[in-house]
Amino acid sequence: MQALLDNLDRLWSGFLTTLGMSVAAAVIATILGTILAAFRVSPLPPLRALGATYVQLVRNTPLTAVFFIVIFGLPAVDVTFQNFFIAAIVALSVYTAAFVCEVVRSGINSVSTGQAEAARAIGLTFGQSLRDVVLPQAFRSVVPPLGNLWIALVKNSAIAGGGFAVADIAQLAPSLARDNPAQVLAIFGGIALAYMVITVPSGIAVGVIERRTAILR
Amino acid sequence: MSSDQATRTKQPLVALAGVNKWFGDLQVLKDINLDIANGEVIVVIGPSGSGKSTLCRCINRLEGVQQGEIRLDGVLLPEEGKALARLRSEVGMVFQSFNLFAHKTILENVTLGPIKVRKVRKAEAEQRGRLLLERVGIAEQADKFPAQLSGGQQQRAAIARALAMEPKVLLFDEPTSALDPEMINEVLDVMTSLAREGMTMVVVTHEMGFARKAADRVVFMDHGKIVEEATPETFFTNPRSDRAKDFLSKILTH
């Protein structure tokens, strides 16, 4: 315990790194995942195939492997990132987007086809009907699973520090444990608690958002 | 029926020529030829599965057809894309299940099309929207959500939504079939007044009273074919085909 209290400044900076990395990845993954979901319900078969292929490839690859590909594989084809922090955001975004896509797609499927038809019948294009009619309702119905993805993303970000030299909370744990072998349990427990500081309030917030945005049916 | 079309001098507003459509192996529309004049009210009736709803949905290409031509104001219906969206904005549609946008207020339902498709300013669209809601008798419901309205009110809101686009023709796909009996008339009244005002309408319905009162022409369909076309007077008192006689005897006996 003392080891954690003595290193509060490192813990705080690691916490901010984890939070920043997670928030950035969540924003990118939500946007990318939504675009992929739009592809998967598009009237154009090539876009549907592209969306489905992305999901199958990425969803079935271990996250650690995605990190390896982004950090060590892409430089081989001259795609490099400024630092591990940026690379970690890319890896987390690419990976999480596949799951966001499927969650959003199930939300899209929960909107009655009649509403999409009504939207087209008043002259909205496919994109407009998606943006103004279907997606706003789709998102409302998938708040809980999107919340799950966010919580999973925060915890998945530990791979960045655990394996790829990003100075987040997870990286702090082994180095503190090495220096204070007698306090290993307290250190790792404290690190787990630091993740919960993000995830537990997130879970509560998700519940509030779910109630606030619910649509009368 | 073809001689009837030949005598009409003006170009029809809606023209279906040689339309055939299949769902898989099942042919749901068989050689449909139908011209609809500007201001005409057509009521399409027939047993369930006769293709009448499909016919209605083909006119704004919510359903595509495999054979034949459908023209609106002389223009062939475009393939999917922006051109089709533009054409659809000129064809209003009212659905059996209302299909109001559940996350938007009644007024927002009515103004979405004008704002997004016609690029009308929001304030102007809302002013016009409120007038339309008044016209269909639900002005006081403007700021509620669809689920807070009765079925009859929802369907009248859906009619206002369609009218907001100032369509050339209005399609009604069984507009009263999902309504409780006491709410049917409030919707039919709105439709009857639209018909009187000269709106071109294609109405798929089982409401024979409306057909008698408001239709210029009754189109009777069975098994994907137009079996008979006549004025309501002729059709209801003196149907030519056996199939129509049989259908009418089943629905008019009680």
Tab-separated table of C-alpha atoms in Angstrom:
chain	number	residue	atom	x	y	z
A	1	MET	CA	0.000	0.000	0.000
A	2	GLN	CA	2.819	2.348	1.012
A	3	ALA	CA	4.441	1.805	-2.378
A	4	LEU	CA	1.330	3.132	-4.109
A	5	LEU	CA	1.060	6.148	-1.792
A	6	ASP	CA	4.720	6.957	-2.371
A	7	ASN	CA	4.149	6.921	-6.109
A	8	LEU	CA	0.871	8.777	-6.305
A	9	ASP	CA	2.238	11.147	-8.968
A	10	ARG	CA	3.161	8.211	-11.256
A	11	LEU	CA	-0.155	6.545	-10.528
A	12	TRP	CA	-1.998	9.755	-11.419
A	13	SER	CA	-0.089	10.246	-14.652
A	14	GLY	CA	-0.609	6.574	-15.574
A	15	PHE	CA	-4.291	6.968	-14.808
A	16	LEU	CA	-4.532	9.984	-17.118
A	17	THR	CA	-2.694	8.076	-19.854
A	18	THR	CA	-5.119	5.146	-19.570
A	19	LEU	CA	-8.102	7.466	-19.559
A	20	GLY	CA	-6.844	9.560	-22.485
A	21	MET	CA	-5.967	6.521	-24.561
A	22	SER	CA	-9.365	4.944	-23.849
A	23	VAL	CA	-11.403	8.056	-24.564
A	24	ALA	CA	-9.579	8.722	-27.832
A	25	ALA	CA	-9.966	5.097	-28.932
A	26	ALA	CA	-13.650	5.103	-27.922
A	27	VAL	CA	-14.384	8.188	-30.024
A	28	ILE	CA	-12.564	6.822	-33.083
A	29	ALA	CA	-14.011	3.310	-32.662
A	30	THR	CA	-17.545	4.692	-32.371
A	31	ILE	CA	-17.194	6.726	-35.552
A	32	LEU	CA	-15.426	3.972	-37.491
A	33	GLY	CA	-17.785	1.293	-36.155
A	34	THR	CA	-20.844	3.334	-37.133
A	35	ILE	CA	-19.493	3.844	-40.657
A	36	LEU	CA	-18.850	0.095	-40.899
A	37	ALA	CA	-22.381	-0.620	-39.691
A	38	ALA	CA	-23.736	1.727	-42.365
A	39	PHE	CA	-21.668	-0.234	-44.902
A	40	ARG	CA	-23.138	-3.496	-43.661
A	41	VAL	CA	-26.729	-2.321	-44.210
A	42	SER	CA	-25.971	-0.421	-47.435
A	43	PRO	CA	-27.893	-1.229	-50.619
A	44	LEU	CA	-24.521	-1.561	-52.382
A	45	PRO	CA	-23.137	-5.143	-52.191
A	46	PRO	CA	-19.414	-4.125	-52.351
A	47	LEU	CA	-19.816	-1.918	-49.271
A	48	ARG	CA	-21.656	-4.687	-47.453
A	49	ALA	CA	-18.842	-7.107	-48.279
A	50	LEU	CA	-16.213	-4.616	-47.115
A	51	GLY	CA	-17.972	-4.135	-43.773
A	52	ALA	CA	-18.447	-7.853	-43.226
A	53	THR	CA	-14.833	-8.650	-44.116
A	54	TYR	CA	-13.503	-6.012	-41.719
A	55	VAL	CA	-15.580	-7.410	-38.891
A	56	GLN	CA	-14.587	-11.012	-39.570
A	57	LEU	CA	-10.878	-10.212	-39.860
A	58	VAL	CA	-10.570	-7.912	-36.869
A	59	ARG	CA	-13.017	-9.549	-34.501
A	60	ASN	CA	-11.264	-12.881	-34.811
A	61	THR	CA	-7.745	-11.528	-34.244
A	62	PRO	CA	-6.418	-11.364	-30.666
A	63	LEU	CA	-5.989	-7.776	-29.511
A	64	THR	CA	-2.338	-8.421	-28.696
A	65	ALA	CA	-1.821	-9.505	-32.299
A	66	VAL	CA	-3.493	-6.296	-33.489
A	67	PHE	CA	-1.003	-4.349	-31.352
A	68	PHE	CA	1.906	-6.287	-32.862
A	69	ILE	CA	0.639	-5.642	-36.381
A	70	VAL	CA	0.148	-1.915	-35.763
A	71	ILE	CA	3.434	-1.362	-33.940
A	72	PHE	CA	5.806	-3.776	-35.694
A	73	GLY	CA	3.990	-4.852	-38.829
A	74	LEU	CA	2.854	-1.569	-40.349
A	75	PRO	CA	6.321	0.066	-40.313
A	76	ALA	CA	7.323	-2.649	-42.810
A	77	VAL	CA	4.927	-1.026	-45.274
A	78	ASP	CA	6.075	2.453	-44.229
A	79	VAL	CA	3.163	3.222	-41.947
A	80	THR	CA	4.612	4.507	-38.700
A	81	PHE	CA	3.216	6.344	-35.717
A	82	GLN	CA	4.771	9.143	-33.707
A	83	ASN	CA	4.889	7.112	-30.516
A	84	PHE	CA	3.533	4.025	-28.794
A	85	PHE	CA	0.700	6.043	-27.268
A	86	ILE	CA	-0.680	6.959	-30.701
A	87	ALA	CA	-0.080	3.454	-32.008
A	88	ALA	CA	-1.964	2.011	-29.026
A	89	ILE	CA	-4.932	4.300	-29.769
A	90	VAL	CA	-4.902	3.082	-33.363
A	91	ALA	CA	-4.782	-0.578	-32.351
A	92	LEU	CA	-7.554	-0.188	-29.780
A	93	SER	CA	-9.729	1.785	-32.219
A	94	VAL	CA	-9.330	-0.662	-35.071
A	95	TYR	CA	-10.109	-3.586	-32.784
A	96	THR	CA	-13.066	-2.062	-30.923
A	97	ALA	CA	-14.639	-0.684	-34.120
A	98	ALA	CA	-15.447	-4.241	-35.246
A	99	PHE	CA	-17.482	-4.788	-32.104
A	100	VAL	CA	-19.100	-1.346	-32.256
A	101	CYS	CA	-20.122	-2.151	-35.832
A	102	GLU	CA	-22.000	-5.263	-34.798
A	103	VAL	CA	-23.649	-3.555	-31.818
A	104	VAL	CA	-24.785	-0.598	-33.937
A	105	ARG	CA	-25.956	-2.942	-36.678
A	106	SER	CA	-28.169	-4.792	-34.223
A	107	GLY	CA	-29.504	-1.390	-33.142
A	108	ILE	CA	-30.262	-0.562	-36.770
A	109	ASN	CA	-32.109	-3.867	-37.095
A	110	SER	CA	-34.212	-2.984	-34.056
A	111	VAL	CA	-35.697	0.028	-35.882
A	112	SER	CA	-38.779	-1.095	-37.766
A	113	THR	CA	-38.299	-1.349	-41.529
A	114	GLY	CA	-41.481	0.677	-41.836
A	115	GLN	CA	-39.755	3.756	-40.439
A	116	ALA	CA	-36.917	3.425	-42.930
A	117	GLU	CA	-39.524	3.046	-45.702
A	118	ALA	CA	-41.387	6.117	-44.464
A	119	ALA	CA	-38.108	8.046	-44.474
A	120	ARG	CA	-37.413	7.020	-48.059
A	121	ALA	CA	-41.014	7.725	-49.022
A	122	ILE	CA	-40.690	11.409	-48.067
A	123	GLY	CA	-37.623	11.633	-50.296
A	124	LEU	CA	-34.722	11.218	-47.885
A	125	THR	CA	-31.685	9.560	-49.447
A	126	PHE	CA	-30.292	6.371	-47.912
A	127	GLY	CA	-27.674	8.401	-46.029
A	128	GLN	CA	-30.207	10.931	-44.761
A	129	SER	CA	-32.643	8.284	-43.580
A	130	LEU	CA	-29.805	6.541	-41.754
A	131	ARG	CA	-28.572	9.745	-40.138
A	132	ASP	CA	-31.880	11.406	-39.276
A	133	VAL	CA	-34.235	8.515	-38.664
A	134	VAL	CA	-32.560	5.147	-38.168
A	135	LEU	CA	-29.281	5.788	-36.325
A	136	PRO	CA	-30.675	8.130	-33.638
A	137	GLN	CA	-33.069	5.356	-32.659
A	138	ALA	CA	-30.512	2.591	-33.155
A	139	PHE	CA	-28.047	4.204	-30.722
A	140	ARG	CA	-30.708	4.647	-28.073
A	141	SER	CA	-31.506	0.952	-28.118
A	142	VAL	CA	-27.870	-0.166	-27.828
A	143	VAL	CA	-26.681	2.053	-24.971
A	144	PRO	CA	-26.130	-0.927	-22.607
A	145	PRO	CA	-23.976	-3.017	-25.005
A	146	LEU	CA	-22.053	0.103	-26.077
A	147	GLY	CA	-21.393	0.699	-22.374
A	148	ASN	CA	-20.045	-2.858	-22.143
A	149	LEU	CA	-17.714	-2.165	-25.049
A	150	TRP	CA	-16.427	1.000	-23.385
A	151	ILE	CA	-15.669	-0.870	-20.165
A	152	ALA	CA	-13.969	-3.668	-22.118
A	153	LEU	CA	-11.977	-1.067	-24.042
A	154	VAL	CA	-10.698	0.602	-20.858
A	155	LYS	CA	-9.490	-2.751	-19.549
A	156	ASN	CA	-8.131	-3.853	-22.945
A	157	SER	CA	-5.985	-0.716	-22.970
A	158	ALA	CA	-3.856	-2.418	-20.312
A	159	ILE	CA	-2.168	-4.335	-23.121
A	160	ALA	CA	-0.587	-1.041	-24.224
A	161	GLY	CA	1.243	-0.637	-20.939
A	162	GLY	CA	1.674	-4.318	-20.193
A	163	GLY	CA	3.390	-5.080	-23.456
A	164	PHE	CA	4.139	-1.987	-25.480
A	165	ALA	CA	5.872	0.650	-23.368
A	166	VAL	CA	2.963	3.048	-22.952
A	167	ALA	CA	3.225	4.627	-19.506
A	168	ASP	CA	-0.299	3.784	-18.362
A	169	ILE	CA	-1.573	2.275	-15.119
A	170	ALA	CA	-0.811	-1.251	-16.247
A	171	GLN	CA	2.822	-0.458	-16.917
A	172	LEU	CA	3.224	0.954	-13.450
A	173	ALA	CA	2.186	-2.285	-11.732
A	174	PRO	CA	5.125	-4.574	-12.606
A	175	SER	CA	7.742	-1.875	-12.056
A	176	LEU	CA	6.352	-1.022	-8.585
A	177	ALA	CA	6.080	-4.714	-7.763
A	178	ARG	CA	9.743	-5.275	-8.709
A	179	ASP	CA	10.828	-2.492	-6.398
A	180	ASN	CA	8.554	-3.533	-3.525
A	181	PRO	CA	8.256	-7.323	-3.623
A	182	ALA	CA	6.623	-7.474	-0.188
A	183	GLN	CA	3.650	-5.403	-1.356
A	184	VAL	CA	2.814	-7.195	-4.596
A	185	LEU	CA	-0.784	-7.994	-3.704
A	186	ALA	CA	-1.573	-4.467	-2.517
A	187	ILE	CA	0.051	-2.968	-5.603
A	188	PHE	CA	-1.838	-5.095	-8.095
A	189	GLY	CA	-5.033	-4.654	-6.066
A	190	GLY	CA	-4.532	-0.904	-6.120
A	191	ILE	CA	-3.935	-0.961	-9.866
A	192	ALA	CA	-7.160	-2.935	-10.388
A	193	LEU	CA	-8.948	-0.364	-8.231
A	194	ALA	CA	-7.617	2.430	-10.437
A	195	TYR	CA	-9.354	0.814	-13.442
A	196	MET	CA	-12.539	0.561	-11.430
A	197	VAL	CA	-12.383	4.293	-10.757
A	198	ILE	CA	-13.095	4.611	-14.483
A	199	THR	CA	-15.307	1.608	-15.124
A	200	VAL	CA	-17.675	1.597	-12.154
A	201	PRO	CA	-18.875	5.218	-12.578
A	202	SER	CA	-19.049	4.507	-16.329
A	203	GLY	CA	-21.467	1.678	-15.664
A	204	ILE	CA	-23.649	3.977	-13.573
A	205	ALA	CA	-23.486	6.703	-16.232
A	206	VAL	CA	-24.534	4.188	-18.898
A	207	GLY	CA	-27.633	3.378	-16.861
A	208	VAL	CA	-28.507	7.069	-16.576
A	209	ILE	CA	-27.973	7.640	-20.301
A	210	GLU	CA	-30.117	4.610	-21.089
A	211	ARG	CA	-33.028	5.997	-19.067
A	212	ARG	CA	-32.650	9.570	-20.315
A	213	THR	CA	-32.569	8.654	-23.995
A	214	ALA	CA	-35.216	5.946	-23.925
A	215	ILE	CA	-37.823	6.289	-26.672
A	216	LEU	CA	-41.466	5.929	-25.890
A	217	ARG	CA	-42.763	2.974	-27.874
B	1	MET	CA	-59.885	-0.932	-70.081
B	2	SER	CA	-57.509	0.049	-72.864
B	3	SER	CA	-60.194	1.929	-74.780
B	4	ASP	CA	-60.834	3.915	-71.631
B	5	GLN	CA	-57.193	4.953	-71.581
B	6	ALA	CA	-57.124	5.843	-75.246
B	7	THR	CA	-59.923	8.351	-74.863
B	8	ARG	CA	-58.035	10.250	-72.193
B	9	THR	CA	-56.279	13.044	-74.024
B	10	LYS	CA	-54.046	14.460	-71.300
B	11	GLN	CA	-50.897	12.645	-70.230
B	12	PRO	CA	-51.602	10.497	-67.182
B	13	LEU	CA	-49.967	11.515	-63.892
B	14	VAL	CA	-49.121	7.911	-63.075
B	15	ALA	CA	-48.798	5.324	-65.826
B	16	LEU	CA	-48.101	1.641	-65.338
B	17	ALA	CA	-47.519	-0.318	-68.534
B	18	GLY	CA	-46.956	-4.066	-68.786
B	19	VAL	CA	-45.807	-4.349	-65.172
B	20	ASN	CA	-44.831	-7.808	-63.965
B	21	LYS	CA	-43.313	-8.590	-60.600
B	22	TRP	CA	-42.212	-11.741	-58.864
B	23	PHE	CA	-41.269	-12.550	-55.278
B	24	GLY	CA	-39.057	-15.557	-55.952
B	25	ASP	CA	-41.183	-17.962	-57.982
B	26	LEU	CA	-44.440	-16.300	-57.030
B	27	GLN	CA	-45.731	-13.791	-59.531
B	28	VAL	CA	-47.437	-11.052	-57.540
B	29	LEU	CA	-48.208	-8.603	-60.359
B	30	LYS	CA	-49.331	-9.860	-63.769
B	31	ASP	CA	-49.306	-7.558	-66.755
B	32	ILE	CA	-50.598	-4.484	-64.950
B	33	ASN	CA	-51.680	-1.576	-67.159
B	34	LEU	CA	-53.084	1.384	-65.296
B	35	ASP	CA	-53.215	5.090	-66.070
B	36	ILE	CA	-54.119	7.550	-63.363
B	37	ALA	CA	-55.162	11.055	-64.343
B	38	ASN	CA	-54.342	14.192	-62.414
B	39	GLY	CA	-56.927	14.661	-59.658
B	40	GLU	CA	-58.273	11.161	-59.970
B	41	VAL	CA	-59.044	9.040	-56.907
B	42	ILE	CA	-58.442	5.351	-57.486
B	43	VAL	CA	-59.519	2.808	-54.914
B	44	VAL	CA	-57.835	-0.577	-55.220
B	45	ILE	CA	-59.696	-3.449	-53.651
B	46	GLY	CA	-59.358	-7.186	-53.684
B	47	PRO	CA	-58.782	-10.188	-51.437
B	48	SER	CA	-55.603	-10.393	-49.382
B	49	GLY	CA	-52.665	-11.591	-51.423
B	50	SER	CA	-54.123	-10.141	-54.588
B	51	GLY	CA	-51.145	-7.801	-55.074
B	52	LYS	CA	-52.891	-4.535	-54.304
B	53	SER	CA	-50.399	-3.386	-51.648
B	54	THR	CA	-47.503	-4.392	-53.875
B	55	LEU	CA	-49.012	-2.372	-56.714
B	56	CYS	CA	-49.207	0.636	-54.415
B	57	ARG	CA	-45.608	0.203	-53.233
B	58	CYS	CA	-44.324	-0.093	-56.786
B	59	ILE	CA	-45.566	3.389	-57.665
B	60	ASN	CA	-42.864	5.037	-55.508
B	61	ARG	CA	-40.497	2.128	-56.063
B	62	LEU	CA	-40.392	0.932	-52.486
B	63	GLU	CA	-40.657	-2.293	-54.476
B	64	GLY	CA	-38.893	-2.633	-57.782
B	65	VAL	CA	-40.463	-4.475	-60.695
B	66	GLN	CA	-38.795	-6.962	-63.028
B	67	GLN	CA	-40.770	-6.081	-66.135
B	68	GLY	CA	-42.698	-3.120	-67.443
B	69	GLU	CA	-42.596	0.637	-67.058
B	70	ILE	CA	-43.878	2.950	-64.372
B	71	ARG	CA	-43.947	6.656	-65.156
B	72	LEU	CA	-44.717	9.631	-62.978
B	73	ASP	CA	-45.679	12.722	-64.927
B	74	GLY	CA	-44.175	11.105	-67.996
B	75	VAL	CA	-40.837	10.384	-66.309
B	76	LEU	CA	-39.678	6.803	-65.933
B	77	LEU	CA	-38.986	5.875	-62.298
B	78	PRO	CA	-35.205	6.093	-61.784
B	79	GLU	CA	-33.027	3.368	-60.284
B	80	GLU	CA	-31.899	3.670	-56.649
B	81	GLY	CA	-30.062	6.867	-55.827
B	82	LYS	CA	-30.568	10.612	-55.588
B	83	ALA	CA	-32.898	10.805	-58.594
B	84	LEU	CA	-35.198	8.233	-57.048
B	85	ALA	CA	-35.180	10.098	-53.730
B	86	ARG	CA	-36.189	13.271	-55.554
B	87	LEU	CA	-39.009	11.479	-57.307
B	88	ARG	CA	-40.217	9.885	-54.086
B	89	SER	CA	-40.488	13.321	-52.504
B	90	GLU	CA	-43.253	14.009	-55.018
B	91	VAL	CA	-45.182	10.861	-54.156
B	92	GLY	CA	-46.658	10.854	-50.671
B	93	MET	CA	-47.264	7.569	-48.909
B	94	VAL	CA	-49.402	6.619	-45.949
B	95	PHE	CA	-48.777	3.199	-44.420
B	96	GLN	CA	-50.972	0.716	-42.629
B	97	SER	CA	-48.763	0.877	-39.527
B	98	PHE	CA	-48.351	4.703	-39.615
B	99	ASN	CA	-44.540	4.448	-39.418
B	100	LEU	CA	-44.089	7.762	-37.662
B	101	PHE	CA	-40.527	8.465	-36.555
B	102	ALA	CA	-40.663	7.359	-32.913
B	103	HIS	CA	-37.873	9.621	-31.637
B	104	LYS	CA	-39.328	12.798	-33.108
B	105	THR	CA	-42.307	14.888	-32.058
B	106	ILE	CA	-45.357	15.024	-34.298
B	107	LEU	CA	-44.308	18.439	-35.585
B	108	GLU	CA	-40.752	17.212	-36.239
B	109	ASN	CA	-42.189	14.254	-38.134
B	110	VAL	CA	-44.025	16.672	-40.386
B	111	THR	CA	-41.139	19.108	-40.878
B	112	LEU	CA	-38.282	16.625	-41.433
B	113	GLY	CA	-38.964	16.163	-45.139
B	114	PRO	CA	-39.405	19.849	-46.009
B	115	ILE	CA	-36.257	20.786	-44.043
B	116	LYS	CA	-33.976	17.979	-45.256
B	117	VAL	CA	-35.284	17.378	-48.767
B	118	ARG	CA	-36.755	20.721	-49.822
B	119	LYS	CA	-34.282	22.794	-47.782
B	120	VAL	CA	-37.096	24.911	-46.349
B	121	ARG	CA	-36.076	27.069	-43.373
B	122	LYS	CA	-37.016	25.526	-40.027
B	123	ALA	CA	-39.324	28.343	-38.891
B	124	GLU	CA	-41.193	28.299	-42.178
B	125	ALA	CA	-41.480	24.505	-42.163
B	126	GLU	CA	-42.838	24.578	-38.618
B	127	GLN	CA	-45.398	27.238	-39.463
B	128	ARG	CA	-46.614	25.210	-42.425
B	129	GLY	CA	-46.441	22.021	-40.370
B	130	ARG	CA	-48.712	23.441	-37.704
B	131	LEU	CA	-51.225	24.489	-40.357
B	132	LEU	CA	-51.215	20.948	-41.757
B	133	LEU	CA	-51.705	19.448	-38.308
B	134	GLU	CA	-54.625	21.820	-37.837
B	135	ARG	CA	-56.029	20.690	-41.165
B	136	VAL	CA	-56.016	17.040	-40.065
B	137	GLY	CA	-57.400	18.053	-36.669
B	138	ILE	CA	-54.474	17.335	-34.353
B	139	ALA	CA	-52.901	20.778	-33.901
B	140	GLU	CA	-52.789	20.360	-30.127
B	141	GLN	CA	-50.678	17.166	-30.457
B	142	ALA	CA	-47.804	18.913	-32.260
B	143	ASP	CA	-45.256	18.617	-29.455
B	144	LYS	CA	-46.078	15.071	-28.359
B	145	PHE	CA	-44.319	11.907	-29.433
B	146	PRO	CA	-46.043	9.355	-31.685
B	147	ALA	CA	-46.483	6.771	-28.920
B	148	GLN	CA	-48.553	9.301	-26.924
B	149	LEU	CA	-51.202	9.504	-29.663
B	150	SER	CA	-54.086	7.220	-30.506
B	151	GLY	CA	-53.904	5.211	-33.709
B	152	GLY	CA	-56.287	7.522	-35.505
B	153	GLN	CA	-54.285	10.573	-34.465
B	154	GLN	CA	-51.029	8.898	-35.536
B	155	GLN	CA	-52.443	8.101	-38.944
B	156	ARG	CA	-53.658	11.681	-39.385
B	157	ALA	CA	-50.164	12.861	-38.405
B	158	ALA	CA	-48.768	10.512	-41.057
B	159	ILE	CA	-51.102	12.062	-43.631
B	160	ALA	CA	-49.901	15.535	-42.594
B	161	ARG	CA	-46.302	14.337	-42.953
B	162	ALA	CA	-47.032	13.180	-46.494
B	163	LEU	CA	-48.886	16.412	-47.353
B	164	ALA	CA	-45.971	18.523	-46.095
B	165	MET	CA	-44.021	17.510	-49.202
B	166	GLU	CA	-46.820	18.861	-51.428
B	167	PRO	CA	-46.908	15.599	-53.366
B	168	LYS	CA	-48.361	15.194	-56.832
B	169	VAL	CA	-49.996	11.963	-55.790
B	170	LEU	CA	-50.760	10.335	-52.455
B	171	LEU	CA	-50.557	6.565	-51.966
B	172	PHE	CA	-52.539	4.973	-49.135
B	173	ASP	CA	-51.620	1.383	-48.286
B	174	GLU	CA	-54.526	0.091	-46.170
B	175	PRO	CA	-54.540	3.238	-44.031
B	176	THR	CA	-57.316	2.130	-41.694
B	177	SER	CA	-56.592	-1.587	-41.359
B	178	ALA	CA	-54.620	-1.208	-38.127
B	179	LEU	CA	-57.150	1.097	-36.482
B	180	ASP	CA	-59.787	0.466	-33.845
B	181	PRO	CA	-63.240	0.749	-35.416
B	182	GLU	CA	-64.104	4.045	-33.721
B	183	MET	CA	-60.998	5.700	-35.164
B	184	ILE	CA	-61.493	4.665	-38.765
B	185	ASN	CA	-63.890	7.476	-39.590
B	186	GLU	CA	-61.653	10.279	-38.373
B	187	VAL	CA	-59.017	9.093	-40.865
B	188	LEU	CA	-61.498	8.477	-43.689
B	189	ASP	CA	-62.949	11.965	-43.164
B	190	VAL	CA	-59.524	13.507	-43.751
B	191	MET	CA	-59.045	11.345	-46.844
B	192	THR	CA	-62.479	12.232	-48.198
B	193	SER	CA	-61.815	15.935	-47.842
B	194	LEU	CA	-58.454	15.529	-49.617
B	195	ALA	CA	-60.234	13.732	-52.448
B	196	ARG	CA	-62.766	16.570	-52.711
B	197	GLU	CA	-59.955	19.114	-52.867
B	198	GLY	CA	-58.641	17.423	-55.988
B	199	MET	CA	-55.687	15.441	-54.629
B	200	THR	CA	-54.659	12.554	-56.856
B	201	MET	CA	-54.929	9.453	-54.704
B	202	VAL	CA	-54.354	5.719	-54.943
B	203	VAL	CA	-56.049	4.056	-52.004
B	204	VAL	CA	-55.715	0.383	-51.142
B	205	THR	CA	-58.503	-0.311	-48.682
B	206	HIS	CA	-61.256	-2.576	-47.489
B	207	GLU	CA	-63.479	0.402	-46.687
B	208	MET	CA	-66.234	0.020	-49.260
B	209	GLY	CA	-68.083	3.045	-47.896
B	210	PHE	CA	-65.063	5.216	-48.716
B	211	ALA	CA	-64.789	3.638	-52.164
B	212	ARG	CA	-68.417	4.465	-52.927
B	213	LYS	CA	-68.183	7.976	-51.600
B	214	ALA	CA	-64.787	9.198	-52.746
B	215	ALA	CA	-63.525	7.048	-55.608
B	216	ASP	CA	-63.589	8.095	-59.251
B	217	ARG	CA	-62.668	4.578	-60.236
B	218	VAL	CA	-62.499	1.236	-58.480
B	219	VAL	CA	-59.766	-1.187	-59.495
B	220	PHE	CA	-60.469	-4.756	-58.465
B	221	MET	CA	-57.469	-7.088	-58.241
B	222	ASP	CA	-57.145	-10.819	-57.779
B	223	HIS	CA	-54.085	-13.076	-58.003
B	224	GLY	CA	-51.875	-10.211	-59.179
B	225	LYS	CA	-54.162	-9.172	-62.023
B	226	ILE	CA	-56.464	-6.244	-62.508
B	227	VAL	CA	-59.715	-8.112	-62.998
B	228	GLU	CA	-62.071	-5.207	-63.312
B	229	GLU	CA	-62.051	-1.414	-63.469
B	230	ALA	CA	-65.234	0.604	-63.138
B	231	THR	CA	-66.871	3.553	-61.491
B	232	PRO	CA	-67.875	2.733	-57.907
B	233	GLU	CA	-71.547	2.930	-58.902
B	234	THR	CA	-71.128	0.319	-61.622
B	235	PHE	CA	-68.747	-1.849	-59.670
B	236	PHE	CA	-70.849	-2.154	-56.549
B	237	THR	CA	-74.240	-2.505	-58.241
B	238	ASN	CA	-73.321	-4.398	-61.355
B	239	PRO	CA	-69.886	-6.074	-61.258
B	240	ARG	CA	-68.985	-7.832	-64.511
B	241	SER	CA	-66.613	-10.541	-63.372
B	242	ASP	CA	-67.615	-13.576	-61.333
B	243	ARG	CA	-64.609	-13.067	-59.101
B	244	ALA	CA	-65.758	-9.538	-58.185
B	245	LYS	CA	-69.331	-10.736	-57.637
B	246	ASP	CA	-68.049	-13.458	-55.335
B	247	PHE	CA	-65.792	-11.010	-53.447
B	248	LEU	CA	-68.561	-8.465	-53.019
B	249	SER	CA	-71.057	-11.064	-51.860
B	250	LYS	CA	-68.631	-12.060	-49.128
B	251	ILE	CA	-67.923	-8.576	-47.809
B	252	LEU	CA	-71.226	-6.800	-48.333
B	253	THR	CA	-73.563	-9.331	-46.730
B	254	HIS	CA	-73.165	-7.966	-43.223
